[in-house]
PDB file of C-alpha atoms in Angstrom:
ATOM      1  CA  UNK A  30      22.483 -23.780 133.923  1.00  0.00           C
ATOM      2  CA  UNK A  31      20.613 -21.575 131.340  1.00  0.00           C
ATOM      3  CA  UNK A  32      18.875 -18.708 132.914  1.00  0.00           C
ATOM      4  CA  UNK A  33      15.793 -17.088 131.336  1.00  0.00           C
ATOM      5  CA  UNK A  34      13.888 -14.081 131.983  1.00  0.00           C
ATOM      6  CA  UNK A  35      10.582 -14.413 133.283  1.00  0.00           C
ATOM      7  CA  UNK A  36       7.748 -14.321 130.776  1.00  0.00           C
ATOM      8  CA  UNK A  37       7.059 -10.643 131.611  1.00  0.00           C
ATOM      9  CA  UNK A  38       9.900  -9.365 131.152  1.00  0.00           C
ATOM     10  CA  UNK A  39      11.134 -10.602 127.955  1.00  0.00           C
ATOM     11  CA  UNK A  40      10.821  -9.258 124.378  1.00  0.00           C
ATOM     12  CA  UNK A  41       7.816 -10.743 122.620  1.00  0.00           C
ATOM     13  CA  UNK A  42       9.334 -13.062 120.202  1.00  0.00           C
ATOM     14  CA  UNK A  43       8.624 -12.191 116.133  1.00  0.00           C
ATOM     15  CA  UNK A  44       8.569 -15.821 114.925  1.00  0.00           C
ATOM     16  CA  UNK A  45       5.348 -17.204 116.862  1.00  0.00           C
ATOM     17  CA  UNK A  46       3.702 -18.993 114.042  1.00  0.00           C
ATOM     18  CA  UNK A  47       2.956 -22.865 115.466  1.00  0.00           C
ATOM     19  CA  UNK A  48       3.377 -26.519 113.836  1.00  0.00           C
ATOM     20  CA  UNK A  49      -0.666 -26.099 113.015  1.00  0.00           C
ATOM     21  CA  UNK A  50      -0.207 -22.415 110.846  1.00  0.00           C
ATOM     22  CA  UNK A  51       3.366 -23.637 109.693  1.00  0.00           C
ATOM     23  CA  UNK A  52       1.098 -26.214 108.030  1.00  0.00           C
ATOM     24  CA  UNK A  53      -1.726 -24.272 106.826  1.00  0.00           C
ATOM     25  CA  UNK A  54       0.269 -21.178 105.666  1.00  0.00           C
ATOM     26  CA  UNK A  55       3.184 -23.256 103.990  1.00  0.00           C
ATOM     27  CA  UNK A  56       6.907 -22.912 104.392  1.00  0.00           C
ATOM     28  CA  UNK A  57       6.807 -19.701 101.490  1.00  0.00           C
ATOM     29  CA  UNK A  58       4.663 -17.767 103.445  1.00  0.00           C
ATOM     30  CA  UNK A  59       6.057 -18.188 106.888  1.00  0.00           C
ATOM     31  CA  UNK A  60       8.905 -17.003 105.951  1.00  0.00           C
ATOM     32  CA  UNK A  61       7.731 -14.083 104.720  1.00  0.00           C
ATOM     33  CA  UNK A  62       5.461 -13.147 107.795  1.00  0.00           C
ATOM     34  CA  UNK A  63       8.798 -13.740 109.535  1.00  0.00           C
ATOM     35  CA  UNK A  64      10.622 -11.220 107.925  1.00  0.00           C
ATOM     36  CA  UNK A  65       7.938  -8.707 107.343  1.00  0.00           C
ATOM     37  CA  UNK A  66       7.450  -8.853 111.070  1.00  0.00           C
ATOM     38  CA  UNK A  67      10.796  -8.243 111.402  1.00  0.00           C
ATOM     39  CA  UNK A  68      10.696  -5.380 109.670  1.00  0.00           C
ATOM     40  CA  UNK A  69       7.984  -4.133 112.134  1.00  0.00           C
ATOM     41  CA  UNK A  70      10.007  -4.158 114.651  1.00  0.00           C
ATOM     42  CA  UNK A  71      12.647  -2.771 112.898  1.00  0.00           C
ATOM     43  CA  UNK A  72      10.783   0.330 111.768  1.00  0.00           C
ATOM     44  CA  UNK A  73      10.227   0.945 116.027  1.00  0.00           C
ATOM     45  CA  UNK A  74      13.445   0.185 116.696  1.00  0.00           C
ATOM     46  CA  UNK A  75      15.264   2.786 115.282  1.00  0.00           C
ATOM     47  CA  UNK A  76      11.972   4.913 116.629  1.00  0.00           C
ATOM     48  CA  UNK A  77      10.093   5.615 113.241  1.00  0.00           C
ATOM     49  CA  UNK A  78       6.753   4.027 114.687  1.00  0.00           C
ATOM     50  CA  UNK A  79       4.184   6.237 115.457  1.00  0.00           C
ATOM     51  CA  UNK A  80       1.984   4.470 118.127  1.00  0.00           C
ATOM     52  CA  UNK A  81      -0.201   2.394 115.978  1.00  0.00           C
ATOM     53  CA  UNK A  82      -0.853   3.867 112.920  1.00  0.00           C
ATOM     54  CA  UNK A  83       1.578   3.356 109.867  1.00  0.00           C
ATOM     55  CA  UNK A  84       1.877   0.250 107.975  1.00  0.00           C
ATOM     56  CA  UNK A  85       4.346  -2.237 105.815  1.00  0.00           C
ATOM     57  CA  UNK A  86       2.707  -4.655 103.224  1.00  0.00           C
ATOM     58  CA  UNK A  87       4.126  -7.951 101.034  1.00  0.00           C
ATOM     59  CA  UNK A  88       2.645  -8.624  97.961  1.00  0.00           C
ATOM     60  CA  UNK A  89       2.013 -12.718  98.488  1.00  0.00           C
ATOM     61  CA  UNK A  90       3.702 -13.867  94.674  1.00  0.00           C
ATOM     62  CA  UNK A  91       0.852 -15.209  92.315  1.00  0.00           C
ATOM     63  CA  UNK A  92      -1.796 -13.507  93.968  1.00  0.00           C
ATOM     64  CA  UNK A  93      -3.903 -10.191  94.736  1.00  0.00           C
ATOM     65  CA  UNK A  94      -3.273 -11.119  98.420  1.00  0.00           C
ATOM     66  CA  UNK A  95      -1.108  -9.057 100.597  1.00  0.00           C
ATOM     67  CA  UNK A  96      -0.117  -9.262 104.488  1.00  0.00           C
ATOM     68  CA  UNK A  97      -0.677  -6.374 106.882  1.00  0.00           C
ATOM     69  CA  UNK A  98      -0.778  -4.756 110.510  1.00  0.00           C
ATOM     70  CA  UNK A  99      -3.639  -5.261 112.406  1.00  0.00           C
ATOM     71  CA  UNK A 100      -5.083  -1.691 113.427  1.00  0.00           C
ATOM     72  CA  UNK A 101      -4.433  -1.342 116.932  1.00  0.00           C
ATOM     73  CA  UNK A 102      -1.012  -2.976 117.476  1.00  0.00           C
ATOM     74  CA  UNK A 103       1.929  -1.391 118.468  1.00  0.00           C
ATOM     75  CA  UNK A 104       4.532  -1.818 116.116  1.00  0.00           C
ATOM     76  CA  UNK A 105       6.191  -3.426 118.647  1.00  0.00           C
ATOM     77  CA  UNK A 106       3.884  -6.015 119.132  1.00  0.00           C
ATOM     78  CA  UNK A 107       3.476  -7.011 115.695  1.00  0.00           C
ATOM     79  CA  UNK A 108       4.881 -10.994 115.186  1.00  0.00           C
ATOM     80  CA  UNK A 109       4.587 -12.818 111.949  1.00  0.00           C
ATOM     81  CA  UNK A 110       1.071 -14.860 113.288  1.00  0.00           C
ATOM     82  CA  UNK A 111      -0.724 -11.298 114.013  1.00  0.00           C
ATOM     83  CA  UNK A 112      -0.324 -10.003 110.326  1.00  0.00           C
ATOM     84  CA  UNK A 113      -3.486 -10.095 108.413  1.00  0.00           C
ATOM     85  CA  UNK A 114      -3.750 -11.285 104.638  1.00  0.00           C
ATOM     86  CA  UNK A 115      -6.134  -9.016 102.735  1.00  0.00           C
ATOM     87  CA  UNK A 116      -7.011  -8.743  98.720  1.00  0.00           C
ATOM     88  CA  UNK A 117      -6.688  -5.406  97.246  1.00  0.00           C
ATOM     89  CA  UNK A 118     -10.172  -5.514  96.925  1.00  0.00           C
ATOM     90  CA  UNK A 119     -10.645  -5.007 101.066  1.00  0.00           C
ATOM     91  CA  UNK A 120     -11.964  -8.563 101.219  1.00  0.00           C
ATOM     92  CA  UNK A 121     -10.137 -10.191 104.600  1.00  0.00           C
ATOM     93  CA  UNK A 122      -8.511 -13.226 103.627  1.00  0.00           C
ATOM     94  CA  UNK A 123      -7.291 -14.422 107.204  1.00  0.00           C
ATOM     95  CA  UNK A 124      -7.791 -12.679 109.652  1.00  0.00           C
ATOM     96  CA  UNK A 125      -3.982 -13.625 111.388  1.00  0.00           C
ATOM     97  CA  UNK A 126      -4.351 -14.700 115.251  1.00  0.00           C
ATOM     98  CA  UNK A 127      -5.681 -11.386 116.667  1.00  0.00           C
ATOM     99  CA  UNK A 128      -9.349  -9.731 116.842  1.00  0.00           C
ATOM    100  CA  UNK A 129      -8.193  -6.387 115.416  1.00  0.00           C
ATOM    101  CA  UNK A 130      -9.660  -5.024 112.017  1.00  0.00           C
ATOM    102  CA  UNK A 131      -7.676  -3.510 109.189  1.00  0.00           C
ATOM    103  CA  UNK A 132      -7.115   0.381 108.880  1.00  0.00           C
ATOM    104  CA  UNK A 133      -8.944   1.106 105.724  1.00  0.00           C
ATOM    105  CA  UNK A 134      -6.304   4.171 104.954  1.00  0.00           C
ATOM    106  CA  UNK A 135      -3.472   1.632 104.608  1.00  0.00           C
ATOM    107  CA  UNK A 136      -5.389  -0.843 102.658  1.00  0.00           C
ATOM    108  CA  UNK A 137      -6.263   1.625 100.201  1.00  0.00           C
ATOM    109  CA  UNK A 138      -2.423   3.193 100.116  1.00  0.00           C
ATOM    110  CA  UNK A 139      -1.174  -0.225  99.793  1.00  0.00           C
ATOM    111  CA  UNK A 140      -3.642  -1.775  97.961  1.00  0.00           C
ATOM    112  CA  UNK A 141      -2.979   1.071  94.762  1.00  0.00           C
ATOM    113  CA  UNK A 142       0.596   0.694  94.655  1.00  0.00           C
ATOM    114  CA  UNK A 143       0.820  -3.336  94.727  1.00  0.00           C
ATOM    115  CA  UNK A 144      -2.589  -3.343  92.302  1.00  0.00           C
ATOM    116  CA  UNK A 145      -0.333  -0.664  90.266  1.00  0.00           C
ATOM    117  CA  UNK A 146       3.560  -1.457  90.376  1.00  0.00           C
ATOM    118  CA  UNK A 147       3.890  -5.323  90.413  1.00  0.00           C
ATOM    119  CA  UNK A 148       7.277  -4.743  90.661  1.00  0.00           C
ATOM    120  CA  UNK A 149       6.781  -3.360  94.382  1.00  0.00           C
ATOM    121  CA  UNK A 150       6.585  -6.349  96.040  1.00  0.00           C
ATOM    122  CA  UNK A 151       6.858  -4.750  99.373  1.00  0.00           C
ATOM    123  CA  UNK A 152       5.707  -1.379 100.384  1.00  0.00           C
ATOM    124  CA  UNK A 153       6.692   0.692 103.439  1.00  0.00           C
ATOM    125  CA  UNK A 154       4.819   3.852 104.947  1.00  0.00           C
ATOM    126  CA  UNK A 155       5.902   5.993 107.868  1.00  0.00           C
ATOM    127  CA  UNK A 156       4.706   9.134 109.751  1.00  0.00           C
ATOM    128  CA  UNK A 157       8.335   9.638 111.104  1.00  0.00           C
ATOM    129  CA  UNK A 158       9.604  12.907 112.368  1.00  0.00           C
ATOM    130  CA  UNK A 159      12.169  14.098 109.644  1.00  0.00           C
ATOM    131  CA  UNK A 160       9.946  12.155 107.242  1.00  0.00           C
ATOM    132  CA  UNK A 161       7.168  14.550 108.007  1.00  0.00           C
ATOM    133  CA  UNK A 162       9.135  17.740 108.485  1.00  0.00           C
ATOM    134  CA  UNK A 163      10.645  17.172 105.164  1.00  0.00           C
ATOM    135  CA  UNK A 164       7.223  16.169 103.672  1.00  0.00           C
ATOM    136  CA  UNK A 165       6.233  19.575 104.240  1.00  0.00           C
ATOM    137  CA  UNK A 166       8.929  21.778 102.483  1.00  0.00           C
ATOM    138  CA  UNK A 167       7.475  23.546  99.623  1.00  0.00           C
ATOM    139  CA  UNK A 168       9.396  22.337  96.523  1.00  0.00           C
ATOM    140  CA  UNK A 169      11.404  19.242  96.171  1.00  0.00           C
ATOM    141  CA  UNK A 170      13.858  18.100  98.634  1.00  0.00           C
ATOM    142  CA  UNK A 171      17.214  19.205  97.364  1.00  0.00           C
ATOM    143  CA  UNK A 172      20.025  16.572  97.174  1.00  0.00           C
ATOM    144  CA  UNK A 173      21.914  17.335 100.411  1.00  0.00           C
ATOM    145  CA  UNK A 174      23.747  14.037 101.046  1.00  0.00           C
ATOM    146  CA  UNK A 175      24.805  10.704  99.831  1.00  0.00           C
ATOM    147  CA  UNK A 176      21.557   9.242 100.037  1.00  0.00           C
ATOM    148  CA  UNK A 177      19.695  11.573  97.406  1.00  0.00           C
ATOM    149  CA  UNK A 178      21.545   9.301  94.984  1.00  0.00           C
ATOM    150  CA  UNK A 179      20.825   6.069  96.539  1.00  0.00           C
ATOM    151  CA  UNK A 180      16.912   7.175  96.422  1.00  0.00           C
ATOM    152  CA  UNK A 181      16.559   8.869  93.512  1.00  0.00           C
ATOM    153  CA  UNK A 182      14.178   9.526  91.749  1.00  0.00           C
ATOM    154  CA  UNK A 183      11.868  10.606  94.094  1.00  0.00           C
ATOM    155  CA  UNK A 184       8.410  11.300  93.328  1.00  0.00           C
ATOM    156  CA  UNK A 185       5.556  13.247  95.061  1.00  0.00           C
ATOM    157  CA  UNK A 186       1.853  12.816  96.414  1.00  0.00           C
ATOM    158  CA  UNK A 187       0.055  15.783  97.452  1.00  0.00           C
ATOM    159  CA  UNK A 188      -1.587  15.889 100.300  1.00  0.00           C
ATOM    160  CA  UNK A 189      -5.739  15.646  99.952  1.00  0.00           C
ATOM    161  CA  UNK A 190      -7.102  14.834 103.371  1.00  0.00           C
ATOM    162  CA  UNK A 191      -7.132  11.622 105.394  1.00  0.00           C
ATOM    163  CA  UNK A 192      -6.858   8.693 103.034  1.00  0.00           C
ATOM    164  CA  UNK A 193      -9.970   6.956 103.234  1.00  0.00           C
ATOM    165  CA  UNK A 194     -11.424   7.595  99.848  1.00  0.00           C
ATOM    166  CA  UNK A 195     -11.122   4.737  96.997  1.00  0.00           C
ATOM    167  CA  UNK A 196     -10.699   7.557  94.629  1.00  0.00           C
ATOM    168  CA  UNK A 197      -7.379   8.410  96.498  1.00  0.00           C
ATOM    169  CA  UNK A 198      -6.116   4.714  94.322  1.00  0.00           C
ATOM    170  CA  UNK A 199      -6.216   6.528  91.449  1.00  0.00           C
ATOM    171  CA  UNK A 200      -4.316   9.735  92.538  1.00  0.00           C
ATOM    172  CA  UNK A 201      -1.564   7.734  94.468  1.00  0.00           C
ATOM    173  CA  UNK A 202      -0.942   5.450  91.171  1.00  0.00           C
ATOM    174  CA  UNK A 203      -0.336   8.900  89.167  1.00  0.00           C
ATOM    175  CA  UNK A 204       2.195  10.122  91.344  1.00  0.00           C
ATOM    176  CA  UNK A 205       4.011   7.024  92.160  1.00  0.00           C
ATOM    177  CA  UNK A 206       5.276   5.579  88.458  1.00  0.00           C
ATOM    178  CA  UNK A 207       8.399   3.730  87.833  1.00  0.00           C
ATOM    179  CA  UNK A 208      10.998   3.830  87.775  1.00  0.00           C
ATOM    180  CA  UNK A 209      10.743   5.698  91.539  1.00  0.00           C
ATOM    181  CA  UNK A 210      10.837   3.361  94.532  1.00  0.00           C
ATOM    182  CA  UNK A 211      10.104   6.119  97.128  1.00  0.00           C
ATOM    183  CA  UNK A 212       7.258   8.396  97.630  1.00  0.00           C
ATOM    184  CA  UNK A 213       6.826  11.794  99.409  1.00  0.00           C
ATOM    185  CA  UNK A 214       3.728  11.851 100.774  1.00  0.00           C
ATOM    186  CA  UNK A 215       3.203  15.832 101.285  1.00  0.00           C
ATOM    187  CA  UNK A 216       2.645  16.830 105.197  1.00  0.00           C
ATOM    188  CA  UNK A 217       1.923  13.289 105.743  1.00  0.00           C
ATOM    189  CA  UNK A 218       5.047  10.814 105.399  1.00  0.00           C
ATOM    190  CA  UNK A 219       7.048   8.305 103.781  1.00  0.00           C
ATOM    191  CA  UNK A 220       6.606   5.903 101.445  1.00  0.00           C
ATOM    192  CA  UNK A 221       9.540   3.030 100.086  1.00  0.00           C
ATOM    193  CA  UNK A 222       8.938  -0.012  98.397  1.00  0.00           C
ATOM    194  CA  UNK A 223      10.734  -2.820  96.716  1.00  0.00           C
ATOM    195  CA  UNK A 224      11.509  -6.025  95.257  1.00  0.00           C
ATOM    196  CA  UNK A 225      11.428  -7.853  98.673  1.00  0.00           C
ATOM    197  CA  UNK A 226      10.591  -6.723 102.188  1.00  0.00           C
ATOM    198  CA  UNK A 227      14.690  -6.251 102.134  1.00  0.00           C
ATOM    199  CA  UNK A 228      14.575  -4.054  99.477  1.00  0.00           C
ATOM    200  CA  UNK A 229      11.849  -1.699 100.427  1.00  0.00           C
ATOM    201  CA  UNK A 230      13.223  -1.324 104.253  1.00  0.00           C
ATOM    202  CA  UNK A 231      16.344  -0.632 103.235  1.00  0.00           C
ATOM    203  CA  UNK A 232      15.059   2.075 100.526  1.00  0.00           C
ATOM    204  CA  UNK A 233      13.097   3.562 104.012  1.00  0.00           C
ATOM    205  CA  UNK A 234      16.205   3.265 105.777  1.00  0.00           C
ATOM    206  CA  UNK A 235      18.220   5.978 103.351  1.00  0.00           C
ATOM    207  CA  UNK A 236      14.649   8.223 102.535  1.00  0.00           C
ATOM    208  CA  UNK A 237      14.177   8.734 106.072  1.00  0.00           C
ATOM    209  CA  UNK A 238      18.086   9.454 106.517  1.00  0.00           C
ATOM    210  CA  UNK A 239      18.016  11.767 103.489  1.00  0.00           C
ATOM    211  CA  UNK A 240      15.061  13.522 105.063  1.00  0.00           C
ATOM    212  CA  UNK A 241      17.163  13.406 108.328  1.00  0.00           C
ATOM    213  CA  UNK A 242      19.742  15.551 106.940  1.00  0.00           C
ATOM    214  CA  UNK A 243      17.911  17.686 105.159  1.00  0.00           C
ATOM    215  CA  UNK A 244      16.143  18.770 108.546  1.00  0.00           C
ATOM    216  CA  UNK A 245      19.561  18.951 110.039  1.00  0.00           C
ATOM    217  CA  UNK A 246      20.898  21.172 107.243  1.00  0.00           C
ATOM    218  CA  UNK A 247      18.719  23.939 107.993  1.00  0.00           C
ATOM    219  CA  UNK A 248      16.777  23.873 104.856  1.00  0.00           C
ATOM    220  CA  UNK A 249      13.684  23.664 107.025  1.00  0.00           C
ATOM    221  CA  UNK A 250      14.384  25.936 109.935  1.00  0.00           C
ATOM    222  CA  UNK A 251      15.477  29.129 108.184  1.00  0.00           C
ATOM    223  CA  UNK A 252      15.189  28.882 104.603  1.00  0.00           C
ATOM    224  CA  UNK A 253      18.532  29.801 103.476  1.00  0.00           C
ATOM    225  CA  UNK A 254      19.792  26.913 101.707  1.00  0.00           C
ATOM    226  CA  UNK A 255      23.045  28.761 100.746  1.00  0.00           C
ATOM    227  CA  UNK A 256      24.003  26.817 104.485  1.00  0.00           C
ATOM    228  CA  UNK A 257      24.427  23.728 102.536  1.00  0.00           C
ATOM    229  CA  UNK A 258      25.920  22.097  99.957  1.00  0.00           C
ATOM    230  CA  UNK A 259      23.874  20.579  97.146  1.00  0.00           C
ATOM    231  CA  UNK A 260      25.008  17.418  94.857  1.00  0.00           C
ATOM    232  CA  UNK A 261      24.622  18.498  91.225  1.00  0.00           C
ATOM    233  CA  UNK A 262      23.235  16.254  88.293  1.00  0.00           C
ATOM    234  CA  UNK A 263      26.644  14.872  87.281  1.00  0.00           C
ATOM    235  CA  UNK A 264      27.943  13.835  91.377  1.00  0.00           C
ATOM    236  CA  UNK A 265      24.234  12.397  91.190  1.00  0.00           C
ATOM    237  CA  UNK A 266      24.646   9.908  88.586  1.00  0.00           C
ATOM    238  CA  UNK A 267      27.642   9.029  89.695  1.00  0.00           C
ATOM    239  CA  UNK A 268      26.400   8.257  93.247  1.00  0.00           C
ATOM    240  CA  UNK A 269      23.417   6.348  92.249  1.00  0.00           C
ATOM    241  CA  UNK A 270      26.486   4.126  89.865  1.00  0.00           C
ATOM    242  CA  UNK A 271      28.760   3.959  92.765  1.00  0.00           C
ATOM    243  CA  UNK A 272      25.930   2.387  94.734  1.00  0.00           C
ATOM    244  CA  UNK A 273      24.840  -0.126  92.667  1.00  0.00           C
ATOM    245  CA  UNK A 274      27.973  -1.066  92.326  1.00  0.00           C
ATOM    246  CA  UNK A 275      28.756  -1.671  96.045  1.00  0.00           C
ATOM    247  CA  UNK A 276      25.179  -2.803  96.663  1.00  0.00           C
ATOM    248  CA  UNK A 277      25.537  -5.211  93.840  1.00  0.00           C
ATOM    249  CA  UNK A 278      27.935  -7.453  95.946  1.00  0.00           C
ATOM    250  CA  UNK A 279      25.094  -8.695  97.827  1.00  0.00           C
ATOM    251  CA  UNK A 280      21.141  -9.273  96.750  1.00  0.00           C
ATOM    252  CA  UNK A 281      19.614  -5.262  97.235  1.00  0.00           C
ATOM    253  CA  UNK A 282      18.590  -4.617 100.366  1.00  0.00           C
ATOM    254  CA  UNK A 283      19.374  -8.459 102.034  1.00  0.00           C
ATOM    255  CA  UNK A 284      22.685  -7.260 103.805  1.00  0.00           C
ATOM    256  CA  UNK A 285      21.708  -3.796 105.557  1.00  0.00           C
ATOM    257  CA  UNK A 286      18.014  -6.218 106.325  1.00  0.00           C
ATOM    258  CA  UNK A 287      19.716  -9.346 108.059  1.00  0.00           C
ATOM    259  CA  UNK A 288      22.489  -6.893 109.901  1.00  0.00           C
ATOM    260  CA  UNK A 289      19.303  -5.284 111.624  1.00  0.00           C
ATOM    261  CA  UNK A 290      17.708  -8.351 112.193  1.00  0.00           C
ATOM    262  CA  UNK A 291      20.324  -9.566 113.692  1.00  0.00           C
ATOM    263  CA  UNK A 292      20.532  -7.369 116.529  1.00  0.00           C
ATOM    264  CA  UNK A 293      17.027  -8.390 117.248  1.00  0.00           C
ATOM    265  CA  UNK A 294      18.077 -12.015 117.463  1.00  0.00           C
ATOM    266  CA  UNK A 295      20.731 -11.072 120.086  1.00  0.00           C
ATOM    267  CA  UNK A 296      18.064  -9.039 122.300  1.00  0.00           C
ATOM    268  CA  UNK A 297      15.952 -11.974 122.482  1.00  0.00           C
ATOM    269  CA  UNK A 298      13.213 -11.522 119.905  1.00  0.00           C
ATOM    270  CA  UNK A 299      13.575 -14.803 118.071  1.00  0.00           C
ATOM    271  CA  UNK A 300      12.751 -13.434 114.627  1.00  0.00           C
ATOM    272  CA  UNK A 301      12.124 -16.492 112.409  1.00  0.00           C
ATOM    273  CA  UNK A 302      14.553 -14.545 109.405  1.00  0.00           C
ATOM    274  CA  UNK A 303      15.602 -16.530 106.987  1.00  0.00           C
ATOM    275  CA  UNK A 304      19.030 -15.839 107.581  1.00  0.00           C
ATOM    276  CA  UNK A 305      22.109 -16.250 105.062  1.00  0.00           C
ATOM    277  CA  UNK A 306      24.593 -19.329 105.646  1.00  0.00           C
ATOM    278  CA  UNK A 307      27.127 -16.368 106.735  1.00  0.00           C
ATOM    279  CA  UNK A 308      24.714 -14.342 109.242  1.00  0.00           C
ATOM    280  CA  UNK A 309      23.807 -18.269 110.348  1.00  0.00           C
ATOM    281  CA  UNK A 310      27.536 -18.888 111.169  1.00  0.00           C
ATOM    282  CA  UNK A 311      27.712 -15.413 112.858  1.00  0.00           C
ATOM    283  CA  UNK A 312      24.751 -15.565 114.540  1.00  0.00           C
ATOM    284  CA  UNK A 313      25.387 -19.594 115.804  1.00  0.00           C
ATOM    285  CA  UNK A 314      28.883 -18.472 116.836  1.00  0.00           C
ATOM    286  CA  UNK A 315      27.354 -15.824 119.397  1.00  0.00           C
ATOM    287  CA  UNK A 316      25.004 -17.700 120.844  1.00  0.00           C
ATOM    288  CA  UNK A 317      27.819 -20.760 121.076  1.00  0.00           C
ATOM    289  CA  UNK A 318      29.854 -18.520 122.593  1.00  0.00           C
ATOM    290  CA  UNK A 319      27.580 -17.326 125.928  1.00  0.00           C
ATOM    291  CA  UNK A 320      26.841 -20.477 126.348  1.00  0.00           C
ATOM    292  CA  UNK A 321      30.612 -21.695 126.115  1.00  0.00           C
ATOM    293  CA  UNK A 322      30.642 -19.095 129.232  1.00  0.00           C
ATOM    294  CA  UNK A 323      27.769 -20.812 131.575  1.00  0.00           C
TER     295      UNK A 323
END
């Protein structure tokens, strides 16, 4: 006998795409929606969400349309079908399954990056506590941890107030140029991009990790850089090359992302994520194990 929690106690499933919507959007977009919605839940899972603020986006291949969260939903509520589809000009292409609008700030920031950086198919922007603290540091963030080499080179964007003007797009494009995939929004938060949702999220994970270690090292609290050991240029280069070699064993960001996504499936959130064969095998073993003991 399979025990099932009452609906009021079950976590919101991530993959809520109906058969009708799957026919409408197609398999590729549905997979992208499940992956992006899973990333939203993982941001919340790690404690980086900021009420209804922040955005993760995915550019639909061969279009100028991207998926974005409705403004008004907590990251813990975002599902695959709720994601909106808008274009880089701010037109709503697909409202998703809620009645919420999109946020103008999210549109301006992400449209600017997707338009200027075709290499960044996915872009993640958060206001984590440690990220905001590190973004407020004068100068540049010093290389205090191994993550420094993974996220380098870092780009920086000067705060000019809440982003509500189209003119901010040009400034963002100027600040966030290749080869950087990580941007510090001074006095604001963090942005990471990647060639996939998985890569963008993993870059964000390491960027946040760097900011956390930077805060914990005492650079901000006491201003005494001598309390921490920084990495010189030679070690930074060696770290970058070493990280690339290690991560070349699997598609960049996918291994880390799948390991985290599995935790959500174990928790009953039904991600709908298009797992690799190894992950599918592992999940099947775990869930089969559950039934064997029932």
